[in-house]
Amino acid sequence: MCVICRERFPKSELVRHVATAGGEAGLAPDPRAIQPGRGHYLCANPACAEKFLKYSGRPRRRRGGSR
């Protein structure tokens, strides 16, 4: 599933991205899918690629709710 548009694609059509060493540079492509860590998958849609540049990969903080 693409992390931006949330559409499902075959895994072969998605590009995997992982956090870079140290995490300062954000997410880097991992086309061979061999890097350790949790992967974020992106489809080939140019609009998704543009939005992905701003994507941090961190879960968003929930608003409201009970504790």
Coordinates of N, CA, C and O in Angstrom, one line a residue:
M1 N 0.8 -1.2 0.0 CA 0.0 0.0 0.0 C 0.9 1.2 0.0 O 1.9 1.3 0.7
C2 N 0.6 2.2 -0.8 CA 1.3 3.5 -0.9 C 1.0 4.3 0.4 O -0.2 4.4 0.8
V3 N 2.0 4.8 1.1 CA 1.8 5.5 2.3 C 1.2 6.9 2.1 O 0.6 7.5 3.0
I4 N 1.1 7.4 0.9 CA 0.5 8.7 0.6 C -0.9 8.6 0.1 O -1.8 9.1 0.8
C5 N -1.2 7.8 -0.9 CA -2.5 7.8 -1.5 C -3.3 6.6 -0.9 O -4.6 6.5 -1.0
R6 N -2.7 5.7 -0.1 CA -3.3 4.6 0.6 C -3.9 3.6 -0.4 O -4.8 2.8 0.0
E7 N -3.5 3.6 -1.7 CA -4.0 2.6 -2.6 C -3.2 1.4 -2.6 O -2.0 1.5 -2.3
R8 N -3.8 0.2 -2.9 CA -3.0 -1.0 -2.9 C -2.5 -1.3 -4.3 O -3.2 -1.2 -5.3
F9 N -1.3 -1.8 -4.3 CA -0.6 -2.2 -5.5 C 0.2 -3.5 -5.3 O 0.5 -3.7 -4.1
P10 N 0.5 -4.2 -6.3 CA 1.5 -5.3 -6.1 C 2.8 -4.8 -5.6 O 3.2 -3.7 -6.0
K11 N 3.5 -5.5 -4.7 CA 4.7 -5.1 -4.1 C 5.7 -4.7 -5.2 O 6.5 -3.8 -5.0
S12 N 5.7 -5.4 -6.3 CA 6.7 -5.1 -7.3 C 6.5 -3.7 -8.0 O 7.4 -3.2 -8.6
E13 N 5.4 -3.1 -7.8 CA 5.1 -1.8 -8.4 C 5.4 -0.7 -7.4 O 5.3 0.5 -7.8
L14 N 5.8 -1.0 -6.2 CA 6.0 0.0 -5.2 C 7.5 0.2 -4.9 O 8.3 -0.8 -5.1
V15 N 8.0 1.4 -4.5 CA 9.4 1.6 -4.2 C 9.4 1.7 -2.7 O 8.7 2.5 -2.1
R16 N 10.3 0.9 -2.1 CA 10.5 0.9 -0.6 C 11.5 2.0 -0.2 O 12.5 2.2 -0.8
H17 N 11.2 2.7 0.9 CA 12.0 3.7 1.5 C 12.2 3.4 2.9 O 11.3 2.9 3.6
V18 N 13.4 3.6 3.4 CA 13.8 3.3 4.8 C 14.5 4.5 5.4 O 15.1 5.3 4.7
A19 N 14.5 4.6 6.7 CA 15.2 5.7 7.4 C 16.7 5.6 7.2 O 17.2 4.4 7.2
T20 N 17.4 6.7 6.9 CA 18.8 6.6 6.7 C 19.5 6.5 8.0 O 19.0 6.7 9.1
A21 N 20.8 6.1 7.9 CA 21.6 6.0 9.1 C 21.6 7.3 9.9 O 22.0 8.3 9.3
G22 N 21.3 7.3 11.1 CA 21.2 8.5 11.9 C 19.9 9.2 11.8 O 19.5 9.9 12.7
G23 N 19.2 9.0 10.7 CA 17.9 9.6 10.6 C 17.8 11.0 10.3 O 16.7 11.6 10.1
E24 N 19.0 11.7 10.1 CA 18.9 13.2 9.8 C 18.4 13.5 8.4 O 17.7 14.4 8.3
A25 N 18.7 12.7 7.5 CA 18.3 12.9 6.1 C 16.9 12.4 5.8 O 16.4 12.6 4.6
G26 N 16.2 11.8 6.7 CA 14.9 11.3 6.4 C 14.9 9.9 5.9 O 15.5 9.0 6.3
L27 N 14.1 9.8 4.8 CA 13.9 8.5 4.2 C 14.6 8.4 2.9 O 14.5 9.3 2.1
A28 N 15.3 7.2 2.6 CA 16.0 7.0 1.4 C 15.4 5.8 0.6 O 15.0 4.9 1.3
P29 N 15.5 5.8 -0.7 CA 15.0 4.7 -1.4 C 15.8 3.4 -1.2 O 17.0 3.5 -0.9
D30 N 15.1 2.3 -1.2 CA 15.8 1.0 -1.0 C 15.2 0.1 -2.1 O 14.4 -0.8 -1.8
P31 N 15.6 0.2 -3.3 CA 15.0 -0.5 -4.4 C 15.2 -2.0 -4.3 O 14.4 -2.8 -4.8
R32 N 16.3 -2.5 -3.7 CA 16.5 -3.9 -3.6 C 15.8 -4.5 -2.3 O 15.9 -5.7 -2.1
A33 N 15.3 -3.6 -1.5 CA 14.6 -4.0 -0.2 C 15.4 -4.9 0.7 O 15.0 -5.9 1.2
I34 N 16.7 -4.5 0.9 CA 17.6 -5.2 1.7 C 18.0 -4.5 3.0 O 18.6 -5.1 3.9
Q35 N 17.7 -3.2 3.1 CA 18.1 -2.4 4.3 C 17.3 -2.8 5.5 O 16.1 -3.2 5.3
P36 N 17.9 -2.8 6.7 CA 17.1 -3.1 7.9 C 16.1 -2.0 8.2 O 16.3 -0.9 7.9
G37 N 15.1 -2.4 9.0 CA 14.1 -1.4 9.4 C 12.8 -1.5 8.7 O 12.7 -2.2 7.7
R38 N 11.9 -0.8 9.2 CA 10.5 -0.8 8.7 C 10.5 0.0 7.4 O 11.0 1.1 7.4
G39 N 9.9 -0.5 6.4 CA 9.9 0.2 5.1 C 8.6 1.0 4.9 O 7.6 0.6 5.4
H40 N 8.7 2.0 4.1 CA 7.6 2.8 3.7 C 7.5 2.7 2.2 O 8.5 2.9 1.5
Y41 N 6.3 2.3 1.7 CA 6.2 2.1 0.3 C 5.5 3.2 -0.5 O 4.5 3.8 0.1
L42 N 6.0 3.5 -1.7 CA 5.5 4.6 -2.4 C 5.2 4.2 -3.8 O 6.0 3.5 -4.5
C43 N 4.0 4.6 -4.4 CA 3.6 4.2 -5.7 C 4.3 5.1 -6.7 O 5.1 6.0 -6.4
A44 N 4.1 4.9 -8.0 CA 4.8 5.6 -9.1 C 4.1 6.9 -9.4 O 4.5 7.7 -10.3
N45 N 3.0 7.3 -8.8 CA 2.2 8.5 -9.1 C 3.1 9.7 -8.7 O 3.5 9.9 -7.6
P46 N 3.3 10.7 -9.7 CA 4.1 11.9 -9.4 C 3.5 12.7 -8.3 O 4.3 13.4 -7.6
A47 N 2.2 12.8 -8.1 CA 1.6 13.6 -7.1 C 2.0 13.0 -5.7 O 2.3 13.7 -4.8
C48 N 2.1 11.7 -5.6 CA 2.5 11.0 -4.4 C 3.9 11.3 -4.1 O 4.3 11.5 -3.0
A49 N 4.8 11.3 -5.1 CA 6.2 11.5 -5.0 C 6.4 12.9 -4.4 O 7.3 13.1 -3.5
E50 N 5.6 13.9 -4.9 CA 5.8 15.3 -4.4 C 5.4 15.4 -2.9 O 6.1 16.0 -2.2
K51 N 4.3 14.7 -2.6 CA 3.8 14.8 -1.2 C 4.8 14.0 -0.3 O 5.0 14.3 0.9
F52 N 5.4 13.0 -0.8 CA 6.3 12.1 0.0 C 7.6 12.9 0.4 O 8.2 12.6 1.4
L53 N 8.0 14.0 -0.3 CA 9.1 14.8 0.1 C 8.9 15.4 1.4 O 9.8 15.7 2.2
K54 N 7.6 15.7 1.8 CA 7.3 16.3 3.1 C 7.0 15.3 4.1 O 6.8 15.6 5.3
Y55 N 6.9 14.0 3.7 CA 6.5 12.9 4.6 C 7.6 12.6 5.6 O 8.8 12.4 5.2
S56 N 7.4 12.5 6.9 CA 8.4 12.3 7.9 C 8.5 10.8 8.2 O 9.5 10.3 8.7
G57 N 7.4 10.1 8.1 CA 7.4 8.7 8.4 C 7.0 8.4 9.9 O 6.9 7.3 10.3
R58 N 6.9 9.5 10.6 CA 6.5 9.3 12.0 C 5.0 9.3 12.1 O 4.3 10.0 11.4
P59 N 4.4 8.6 13.1 CA 3.0 8.6 13.3 C 2.5 10.0 13.7 O 3.3 10.6 14.5
R60 N 1.4 10.4 13.3 CA 0.9 11.7 13.7 C 0.3 11.6 15.1 O -0.2 10.6 15.5
R61 N 0.4 12.7 15.8 CA -0.2 12.7 17.1 C -1.7 12.9 17.1 O -2.2 13.7 16.3
R62 N -2.3 12.0 17.8 CA -3.8 12.1 17.8 C -4.3 13.3 18.6 O -3.8 13.6 19.6
R63 N -5.4 13.8 18.1 CA -6.0 15.0 18.8 C -7.1 14.4 19.7 O -7.9 13.5 19.2
G64 N -7.3 15.0 20.8 CA -8.4 14.6 21.7 C -8.2 13.2 22.2 O -7.1 12.7 22.3
G65 N -9.4 12.6 22.5 CA -9.3 11.2 23.0 C -9.1 11.2 24.5 O -8.7 12.1 25.1
S66 N -9.4 10.0 25.0 CA -9.2 9.9 26.5 C -7.9 9.2 26.8 O -7.3 8.5 26.0
R67 N -7.4 9.4 28.0 CA -6.1 8.8 28.4 C -6.4 7.8 29.5 O -7.1 7.8 30.3

